[in-house]
Amino acid sequence: MKTIIEPFRIKSVEPIRLTTRAEREEKLAAAHYNLFALKSDDVLIDLLTDSGTGAMSAKQWAAVMQGDESYAGSPSFERFKTAVQNLMPFKHIIPTHQGRAAEAILMALIGGPGRTIPSNTHFDTTRGNIEASGAEAVDLNIAEGRDSQSLHPFKGNMDLEALDAFLADKGDAVPAVMITITNNAGGGQPVSLENIRATADLARKHGKPFIIDGCRFAENAWFIKQRESGQADRSIPDIVRDCFACADGMTMSAKKDAFGNIGGWLALNDDDWADEARVKLIQTEGFPTYGGLAGRDLDALAVGLTEIVDEHYLQYRIRTNEYIVERLDAMGVPVVKPAGGHAVFIDAKTWLPDMDPLDYPAHAIACKLYEIAGIRSCEIGSVMFGRQTDGSEKPAAMELVRLAFPRRTYTQSHADYIVEAFELLKEDVHRLRGFAISWEPKQMRHFTCRFTPKQRS
Ligand SMILES: *Cc1c(COP(=O)(O)O)cnc(C)c1O
């Protein structure tokens, strides 16, 4: 059969409240044109993020009832640890409430002033935790990763030459080498197994530990199976094990590829680091057999980890994005290609070449998409990155609208609805005027700032 179907049937549903365009225009104005300020009840299709927004399976909900809430030594922890180690053979598994808590603990161990940590591209919370420790975060993604039209199969790859030169030059200041799979900040683009191994070899050659940010490890393994020579006949769990076998540790947000609504972990091989991390964990998260989680969460994640490596699920997930990218591309909407693992990205700078980047073209498109169709997306451009630490403002490298897909949540007709929304948007897009920011907080303004629409001149 050619048709790729959702490999699940629906046992429990959440109704979507349908709204009219007039209602949405009113809601958005009341939210000062910040999509984060909308009530989720007023959103039809919520593509703000894929983090913790997916559907748990019947087996996961059943596992929730098995959760043992003992403070210490809970069997839920043993089940969680076994499920993690089945895919990622690290010695120490340290549960946390989210990925960023794992990063904060890791950076308490290895960060600090004068240190510098290279990666293909650090995700923003990773960068935030590195910088908060006083260290520097450096991105060494291959050049193709920054070209929205390059069809390179592994645009998330580390630039190996640049990493080798960086380690030769700055080696003394580097406590560890990191890599993010898939490269979230770079559009959910994958990293090849060959590149992961070569990065590990370079780290080893320079005597550095190698840590993987593994949030979307299963999507990354699916891309490896599809695109890397010699990998097509291998199982997803085998590919996953190979990716992590060459690392000394990992950080993880279980809100991504563990099918959790909450959770994360830090994994390490080094006994001394693990001892130090557990001290920090007890101070900030909780006892080492629950971290920042309830026993029931640990059980849901243990089951989620067995489900996420299912090839039929991964095929449906990646195909949904590809389908939307193909349709938008055919329609002449500029999209980042090839499709990433968890999201579709619209290139607003290419679509609206005449709009000043500081009138926030990607934000203007995201707002119109909500008004037209009730779809909530996320600006990744000058609203998010434009404000500089010295108070000035400068345009971001790219103006993107991200449509991030919650896992196992939406169906093919939702995908077709999204495509149709762009057909309507396309008719209007050149009339968009952009926005000014009328109020903003001191940091991370995109979450809470207020906008006013620019008037026609
Ligand atoms: C989401 C994410 C994180 C942070 O995880 P949280 O659970 O949101 O704290 C870190 N790295 C990557 C690549 C992510 O996608």
Coordinates of C-alpha atoms and ligand atoms in Angstrom, one line a residue:
M1 CA 0.0 0.0 0.0
K2 CA 1.2 3.5 -0.8
T3 CA -0.9 5.4 1.7
I4 CA 0.9 6.1 5.0
I5 CA -1.7 6.1 7.7
E6 CA -1.7 7.2 11.3
P7 CA -0.6 3.9 13.0
F8 CA -3.1 4.3 15.8
R9 CA -6.8 4.5 16.3
I10 CA -8.4 7.0 18.7
K11 CA -9.8 5.8 22.0
S12 CA -10.2 9.1 23.8
V13 CA -10.8 12.5 22.1
E14 CA -10.4 16.1 23.1
P15 CA -12.9 18.3 21.2
I16 CA -11.5 21.4 19.4
R17 CA -13.6 24.5 19.9
L18 CA -14.3 26.0 16.5
T19 CA -14.1 29.8 16.4
T20 CA -14.9 32.3 13.7
R21 CA -12.4 34.6 12.0
A22 CA -14.1 37.7 13.7
E23 CA -13.7 36.0 17.1
R24 CA -10.1 35.2 16.5
E25 CA -9.3 38.7 15.4
E26 CA -10.8 39.9 18.6
K27 CA -8.9 37.4 20.7
L28 CA -5.6 38.2 19.1
A29 CA -6.0 41.9 19.5
A30 CA -6.9 41.3 23.2
A31 CA -3.7 39.3 23.5
H32 CA -1.8 42.3 22.2
Y33 CA -0.9 40.2 19.1
N34 CA 1.3 37.8 21.1
L35 CA 0.3 34.2 20.3
F36 CA 1.7 33.1 23.7
A37 CA -0.9 35.2 25.4
L38 CA -3.8 33.4 23.7
K39 CA -5.9 30.9 25.7
S40 CA -5.4 27.4 24.1
D41 CA -9.2 27.0 24.0
D42 CA -9.2 29.7 21.4
V43 CA -6.7 27.8 19.2
L44 CA -7.9 25.2 16.6
I45 CA -4.6 23.6 15.7
D46 CA -1.8 24.3 18.1
L47 CA 1.6 24.1 16.5
L48 CA 3.3 26.3 19.0
T49 CA 5.6 23.5 20.1
D50 CA 6.0 19.7 20.1
S51 CA 7.3 19.8 23.7
G52 CA 5.1 17.8 26.1
T53 CA 2.1 18.4 23.9
G54 CA 1.7 14.9 22.4
A55 CA -0.8 12.1 23.2
M56 CA 0.1 9.3 25.6
S57 CA -1.0 5.8 24.6
A58 CA -3.4 3.5 26.4
K59 CA -0.4 1.5 27.6
Q60 CA 1.2 4.7 29.0
W61 CA -2.0 5.6 30.9
A62 CA -2.2 2.1 32.2
A63 CA 1.4 2.5 33.4
V64 CA 0.5 5.7 35.2
M65 CA -1.6 3.5 37.5
Q66 CA 1.4 1.3 38.2
G67 CA 3.4 4.3 39.4
D68 CA 4.9 3.8 42.8
E69 CA 5.3 7.1 44.7
S70 CA 7.8 5.9 47.3
Y71 CA 10.3 8.6 48.0
A72 CA 13.3 6.2 47.7
G73 CA 13.8 3.0 45.8
S74 CA 10.6 3.1 43.8
P75 CA 10.2 0.2 41.3
S76 CA 9.0 2.9 38.8
F77 CA 12.6 4.2 38.8
E78 CA 13.9 0.7 38.0
R79 CA 11.5 0.4 35.1
F80 CA 12.5 3.8 33.8
K81 CA 16.2 3.2 34.2
T82 CA 15.9 -0.2 32.4
A83 CA 14.0 1.4 29.5
V84 CA 16.6 4.2 29.1
Q85 CA 19.5 1.8 29.3
N86 CA 18.0 -0.5 26.8
L87 CA 18.5 2.3 24.2
M88 CA 21.3 4.4 25.7
P89 CA 23.8 2.2 27.5
F90 CA 25.0 4.7 30.1
K91 CA 26.0 3.6 33.6
H92 CA 24.2 6.4 35.5
I93 CA 20.7 7.5 34.8
I94 CA 19.6 10.6 36.7
P95 CA 15.9 11.7 36.3
T96 CA 15.0 15.4 36.1
H97 CA 11.8 17.3 35.6
Q98 CA 12.8 18.6 32.2
G99 CA 15.8 18.7 29.8
R100 CA 16.9 22.1 31.0
A101 CA 17.2 20.8 34.6
A102 CA 19.6 18.1 33.3
E103 CA 21.5 20.9 31.5
A104 CA 21.7 23.0 34.6
I105 CA 23.1 20.2 36.6
L106 CA 25.6 19.3 33.9
M107 CA 26.8 22.9 33.6
A108 CA 27.2 23.1 37.4
L109 CA 29.7 20.3 36.9
I110 CA 31.6 21.4 33.8
G111 CA 30.6 25.1 33.1
G112 CA 32.1 28.2 34.6
P113 CA 33.9 31.4 33.6
G114 CA 36.7 30.9 31.0
R115 CA 35.2 27.7 29.7
T116 CA 33.9 27.2 26.2
I117 CA 31.6 24.4 24.9
P118 CA 31.3 23.6 21.2
S119 CA 28.3 21.9 19.6
N120 CA 26.7 21.6 16.2
T121 CA 24.1 24.1 17.5
H122 CA 23.2 24.5 21.1
F123 CA 19.4 24.7 21.8
D124 CA 18.4 27.9 23.5
T125 CA 18.0 26.5 27.0
T126 CA 21.4 24.7 26.7
R127 CA 23.0 28.0 25.6
G128 CA 21.2 29.7 28.5
N129 CA 22.5 27.3 31.0
I130 CA 26.1 27.4 29.7
E131 CA 26.1 31.2 29.7
A132 CA 24.5 31.4 33.1
S133 CA 27.5 29.4 34.4
G134 CA 29.8 32.0 32.9
A135 CA 31.0 29.8 30.1
E136 CA 30.7 30.4 26.3
A137 CA 28.5 28.3 23.9
V138 CA 29.9 27.9 20.4
D139 CA 27.9 26.6 17.4
L140 CA 29.9 24.7 14.7
N141 CA 27.2 23.4 12.3
I142 CA 28.1 22.7 8.7
A143 CA 27.5 25.6 6.3
E144 CA 24.7 23.7 4.5
G145 CA 22.8 23.8 7.8
R146 CA 22.4 27.5 7.5
D147 CA 21.2 27.5 3.9
S148 CA 17.4 27.0 3.8
Q149 CA 17.5 25.6 0.3
S150 CA 20.4 23.1 0.6
L151 CA 19.2 19.6 0.2
H152 CA 22.1 18.1 2.1
P153 CA 20.7 14.9 3.8
F154 CA 22.3 15.7 7.2
K155 CA 22.1 19.4 7.6
G156 CA 22.5 19.0 11.4
N157 CA 26.1 17.7 11.1
M158 CA 29.0 19.1 13.0
D159 CA 31.6 20.9 10.9
L160 CA 34.4 18.5 11.8
E161 CA 37.3 20.6 10.4
A162 CA 36.1 23.6 12.4
L163 CA 35.8 21.4 15.6
D164 CA 39.3 20.0 15.1
A165 CA 40.7 23.5 14.7
F166 CA 38.6 24.8 17.7
L167 CA 39.9 22.0 19.9
A168 CA 43.5 22.5 18.8
D169 CA 43.2 26.3 19.5
K170 CA 41.0 26.4 22.6
G171 CA 41.4 22.9 23.9
D172 CA 42.4 23.9 27.5
A173 CA 39.2 25.8 28.0
V174 CA 36.9 23.0 26.7
P175 CA 35.4 20.8 29.4
A176 CA 33.3 18.7 26.9
V177 CA 32.1 18.5 23.3
M178 CA 28.3 18.4 22.7
I179 CA 26.0 17.6 19.8
T180 CA 22.3 18.0 19.4
I181 CA 20.2 15.3 17.6
T182 CA 18.2 16.3 15.7
N183 CA 19.4 19.9 15.5
N184 CA 16.4 21.6 16.9
A185 CA 17.6 25.2 16.6
G186 CA 18.7 24.4 13.1
G187 CA 15.3 23.3 11.9
G188 CA 15.1 19.7 13.3
Q189 CA 17.7 18.6 10.7
P190 CA 19.4 15.3 11.4
V191 CA 23.0 14.3 12.2
S192 CA 24.5 11.2 10.5
L193 CA 25.8 8.3 12.5
E194 CA 29.1 8.8 10.7
N195 CA 29.2 12.4 11.9
I196 CA 28.3 11.5 15.5
R197 CA 31.1 8.9 15.5
A198 CA 33.6 11.3 13.9
T199 CA 32.7 14.0 16.5
A200 CA 33.2 11.4 19.3
D201 CA 36.6 10.5 17.8
L202 CA 37.7 14.1 17.6
A203 CA 36.6 14.7 21.2
R204 CA 38.6 11.6 22.2
K205 CA 41.6 12.6 20.3
H206 CA 41.7 15.9 22.2
G207 CA 40.9 14.1 25.5
K208 CA 37.4 15.6 25.9
P209 CA 34.2 13.9 27.1
F210 CA 31.4 13.8 24.5
I211 CA 27.8 14.6 25.5
I212 CA 24.8 14.1 23.3
D213 CA 21.6 16.3 23.6
G214 CA 19.4 13.5 22.6
C215 CA 15.9 15.1 22.7
R216 CA 14.8 13.8 19.2
F217 CA 17.0 10.7 19.1
A218 CA 14.3 8.5 17.5
E219 CA 13.5 11.0 14.7
N220 CA 17.3 11.3 14.1
A221 CA 17.6 7.5 13.9
W222 CA 14.8 7.3 11.4
F223 CA 16.6 9.8 9.1
I224 CA 19.8 7.7 9.5
K225 CA 17.9 4.6 8.4
Q226 CA 16.4 6.4 5.4
R227 CA 19.4 8.4 4.2
E228 CA 22.7 6.9 5.4
S229 CA 24.4 4.2 3.4
G230 CA 24.5 0.8 5.0
Q231 CA 21.8 1.7 7.6
A232 CA 18.6 0.9 5.7
D233 CA 18.2 -2.7 7.0
R234 CA 19.0 -2.0 10.6
S235 CA 16.5 -1.6 13.4
I236 CA 15.8 1.8 15.0
P237 CA 16.9 0.6 18.4
D238 CA 20.2 -0.7 17.0
I239 CA 20.9 2.6 15.3
V240 CA 20.0 4.5 18.5
R241 CA 22.3 2.3 20.5
D242 CA 25.2 3.0 18.1
C243 CA 24.6 6.7 18.4
F244 CA 24.9 6.7 22.1
A245 CA 27.6 4.0 22.5
C246 CA 30.3 6.5 21.4
A247 CA 29.2 9.1 24.0
D248 CA 30.2 9.7 27.6
G249 CA 26.8 11.1 28.6
M250 CA 23.6 12.7 27.4
T251 CA 21.0 15.2 28.4
M252 CA 17.3 14.6 27.5
S253 CA 14.0 16.3 27.4
A254 CA 11.4 13.4 27.8
K255 CA 8.8 15.9 26.5
K256 CA 10.1 15.1 23.0
D257 CA 11.1 11.6 22.0
A258 CA 9.9 9.7 25.1
F259 CA 6.2 10.5 24.6
G260 CA 6.0 12.3 27.9
N261 CA 4.1 15.4 29.0
I262 CA 6.9 16.1 31.4
G263 CA 10.3 14.7 32.2
G264 CA 14.0 14.5 31.4
W265 CA 17.2 12.9 32.4
L266 CA 21.0 13.3 32.6
A267 CA 23.0 10.2 31.8
L268 CA 26.7 9.8 32.6
N269 CA 29.4 7.1 32.5
D270 CA 31.9 8.7 34.9
D271 CA 31.3 7.7 38.5
D272 CA 32.8 10.9 40.0
W273 CA 30.7 13.2 37.8
A274 CA 27.6 11.1 38.6
D275 CA 28.2 11.5 42.3
E276 CA 28.5 15.2 42.0
A277 CA 25.5 15.4 39.8
R278 CA 23.4 13.5 42.3
V279 CA 24.3 15.9 45.1
K280 CA 23.2 18.8 42.8
L281 CA 20.1 16.8 41.9
I282 CA 19.1 16.4 45.6
Q283 CA 19.5 20.1 46.1
T284 CA 17.4 21.2 43.1
E285 CA 15.2 18.3 41.8
G286 CA 14.8 15.5 44.3
F287 CA 16.1 12.2 45.5
P288 CA 18.0 10.2 42.8
T289 CA 15.2 7.6 42.3
Y290 CA 12.6 10.2 41.3
G291 CA 14.5 13.4 40.4
G292 CA 11.9 16.1 39.6
L293 CA 9.2 13.6 38.7
A294 CA 6.4 11.5 40.2
G295 CA 6.7 7.7 40.1
R296 CA 3.8 7.7 37.6
D297 CA 5.7 9.9 35.2
L298 CA 8.7 7.6 35.3
D299 CA 6.4 4.7 34.4
A300 CA 4.8 6.6 31.5
L301 CA 8.2 7.4 30.1
A302 CA 9.4 3.8 30.4
V303 CA 6.5 2.7 28.2
G304 CA 6.9 5.8 25.9
L305 CA 10.5 4.8 25.2
T306 CA 9.4 1.4 23.8
E307 CA 6.8 3.1 21.6
I308 CA 8.9 5.9 20.1
V309 CA 11.2 3.6 18.3
D310 CA 8.3 2.1 16.3
E311 CA 9.1 2.5 12.6
H312 CA 5.4 2.9 11.6
Y313 CA 5.1 5.8 14.0
L314 CA 8.3 7.4 12.8
Q315 CA 7.3 7.0 9.2
Y316 CA 3.9 8.7 9.8
R317 CA 5.5 11.4 11.8
I318 CA 8.2 12.4 9.3
R319 CA 5.9 11.9 6.4
T320 CA 3.4 14.4 7.8
N321 CA 6.0 17.1 7.7
E322 CA 7.3 16.1 4.3
Y323 CA 3.8 16.2 2.9
I324 CA 3.1 19.7 4.1
V325 CA 6.5 20.9 2.9
E326 CA 5.9 19.4 -0.5
R327 CA 2.4 21.0 -0.8
L328 CA 3.6 24.4 0.4
D329 CA 6.6 24.3 -1.9
A330 CA 4.4 23.4 -4.9
M331 CA 2.2 26.4 -4.0
G332 CA 5.2 28.7 -4.0
V333 CA 5.4 29.3 -0.3
P334 CA 9.1 29.4 0.7
V335 CA 9.8 26.6 3.1
V336 CA 13.0 25.2 4.7
K337 CA 14.0 22.1 2.8
P338 CA 14.3 19.2 3.3
A339 CA 11.5 18.9 5.9
G340 CA 12.9 18.5 9.5
G341 CA 11.8 15.9 12.0
H342 CA 9.4 17.8 14.3
A343 CA 8.4 21.0 12.5
V344 CA 7.8 22.8 9.2
F345 CA 9.5 26.1 8.8
I346 CA 8.3 29.0 6.6
D347 CA 11.0 31.4 5.3
A348 CA 9.3 34.7 5.9
K349 CA 12.3 36.8 4.7
T350 CA 12.0 35.2 1.2
W351 CA 8.2 35.4 1.2
L352 CA 8.1 39.1 2.2
P353 CA 11.4 40.5 0.8
D354 CA 10.2 44.1 1.0
M355 CA 9.2 44.1 4.7
D356 CA 11.8 45.5 7.1
P357 CA 13.0 42.6 9.3
L358 CA 12.4 44.9 12.3
D359 CA 8.7 45.0 11.3
Y360 CA 8.8 41.3 12.1
P361 CA 7.6 39.6 8.9
A362 CA 7.5 36.1 10.5
H363 CA 5.4 37.4 13.3
A364 CA 3.1 39.1 10.9
I365 CA 2.6 35.8 9.0
A366 CA 2.1 33.8 12.3
C367 CA -0.6 36.3 13.4
K368 CA -2.4 36.2 10.0
L369 CA -2.3 32.4 10.0
Y370 CA -4.1 32.4 13.4
E371 CA -6.7 34.9 12.2
I372 CA -7.4 33.0 9.0
A373 CA -7.4 29.5 10.3
G374 CA -7.0 29.4 14.1
I375 CA -3.5 27.8 13.7
R376 CA -1.0 28.8 16.3
S377 CA 2.7 28.8 15.2
C378 CA 5.8 30.4 16.6
E379 CA 8.0 33.2 15.3
I380 CA 11.7 32.3 15.2
G381 CA 13.3 35.5 14.0
S382 CA 13.9 39.1 15.1
V383 CA 11.2 39.1 17.8
M384 CA 13.0 36.2 19.4
F385 CA 16.6 37.1 18.7
G386 CA 16.6 40.8 17.8
R387 CA 17.2 42.5 21.1
Q388 CA 20.9 42.6 21.9
T389 CA 22.5 42.6 25.4
D390 CA 23.6 46.2 25.0
G391 CA 20.0 47.2 24.4
S392 CA 20.2 47.8 20.7
E393 CA 18.1 45.9 18.2
K394 CA 19.4 44.1 15.1
P395 CA 17.7 41.7 12.6
A396 CA 18.1 37.9 13.2
A397 CA 19.9 35.8 10.6
M398 CA 16.6 34.3 9.5
E399 CA 12.9 35.2 9.8
L400 CA 11.1 31.8 10.3
V401 CA 7.6 30.7 11.2
R402 CA 7.8 27.3 12.9
L403 CA 4.9 24.9 12.8
A404 CA 5.9 22.3 15.4
F405 CA 3.8 19.1 15.5
P406 CA 2.7 17.5 18.7
R407 CA 3.2 13.7 18.6
R408 CA 0.3 11.4 17.7
T409 CA -2.1 14.3 18.1
Y410 CA -3.2 15.5 14.6
T411 CA -4.3 13.6 11.5
Q412 CA -4.1 13.8 7.8
S413 CA -7.2 16.1 7.5
H414 CA -5.6 18.5 9.9
A415 CA -2.5 18.5 7.6
D416 CA -4.8 19.3 4.6
Y417 CA -6.5 22.0 6.6
I418 CA -3.1 23.6 7.3
V419 CA -2.2 23.5 3.6
E420 CA -5.6 25.1 2.7
A421 CA -4.9 27.9 5.3
F422 CA -1.7 28.7 3.4
E423 CA -3.7 28.9 0.1
L424 CA -5.8 31.6 1.8
L425 CA -2.8 33.3 3.4
K426 CA -1.0 33.4 0.1
E427 CA -3.7 35.8 -1.3
D428 CA -3.3 38.2 1.6
V429 CA 0.4 37.9 2.4
H430 CA 1.6 40.9 0.3
R431 CA -0.8 43.2 2.1
L432 CA 0.7 42.4 5.5
R433 CA 2.1 45.5 7.3
G434 CA 4.2 44.2 10.2
F435 CA 4.2 45.1 13.8
A436 CA 5.9 47.3 16.4
I437 CA 6.7 46.2 19.9
S438 CA 4.9 48.5 22.4
W439 CA 6.1 46.8 25.6
E440 CA 8.8 44.3 26.4
P441 CA 10.4 42.7 29.5
K442 CA 14.2 42.9 30.0
Q443 CA 14.9 39.4 28.7
M444 CA 13.3 36.7 26.5
R445 CA 10.8 39.2 25.3
H446 CA 9.0 37.0 22.8
F447 CA 7.1 35.2 25.5
T448 CA 5.4 38.2 27.0
C449 CA 6.0 41.3 24.8
R450 CA 3.1 43.3 23.4
F451 CA 2.7 44.4 19.8
T452 CA 0.8 47.0 17.9
P453 CA 0.0 46.5 14.2
K454 CA 1.7 48.9 11.8
Q455 CA -0.7 51.0 9.8
R456 CA -0.7 51.3 6.0
S457 CA 1.3 54.3 4.9
Ligands
LIG1 C1 13.3 21.0 24.4 C2 14.8 20.9 24.3 C3 15.7 21.1 25.4 C4 15.1 21.5 26.7 O1 14.2 20.6 27.3 P1 13.0 21.0 28.2 O2 12.4 19.7 28.6 O3 12.1 21.9 27.4 O4 13.6 21.8 29.4 C5 17.0 20.9 25.2 N1 17.5 20.6 24.0 C6 16.7 20.5 22.9 C7 17.4 20.1 21.6 C8 15.4 20.6 23.0 O5 14.6 20.4 21.9

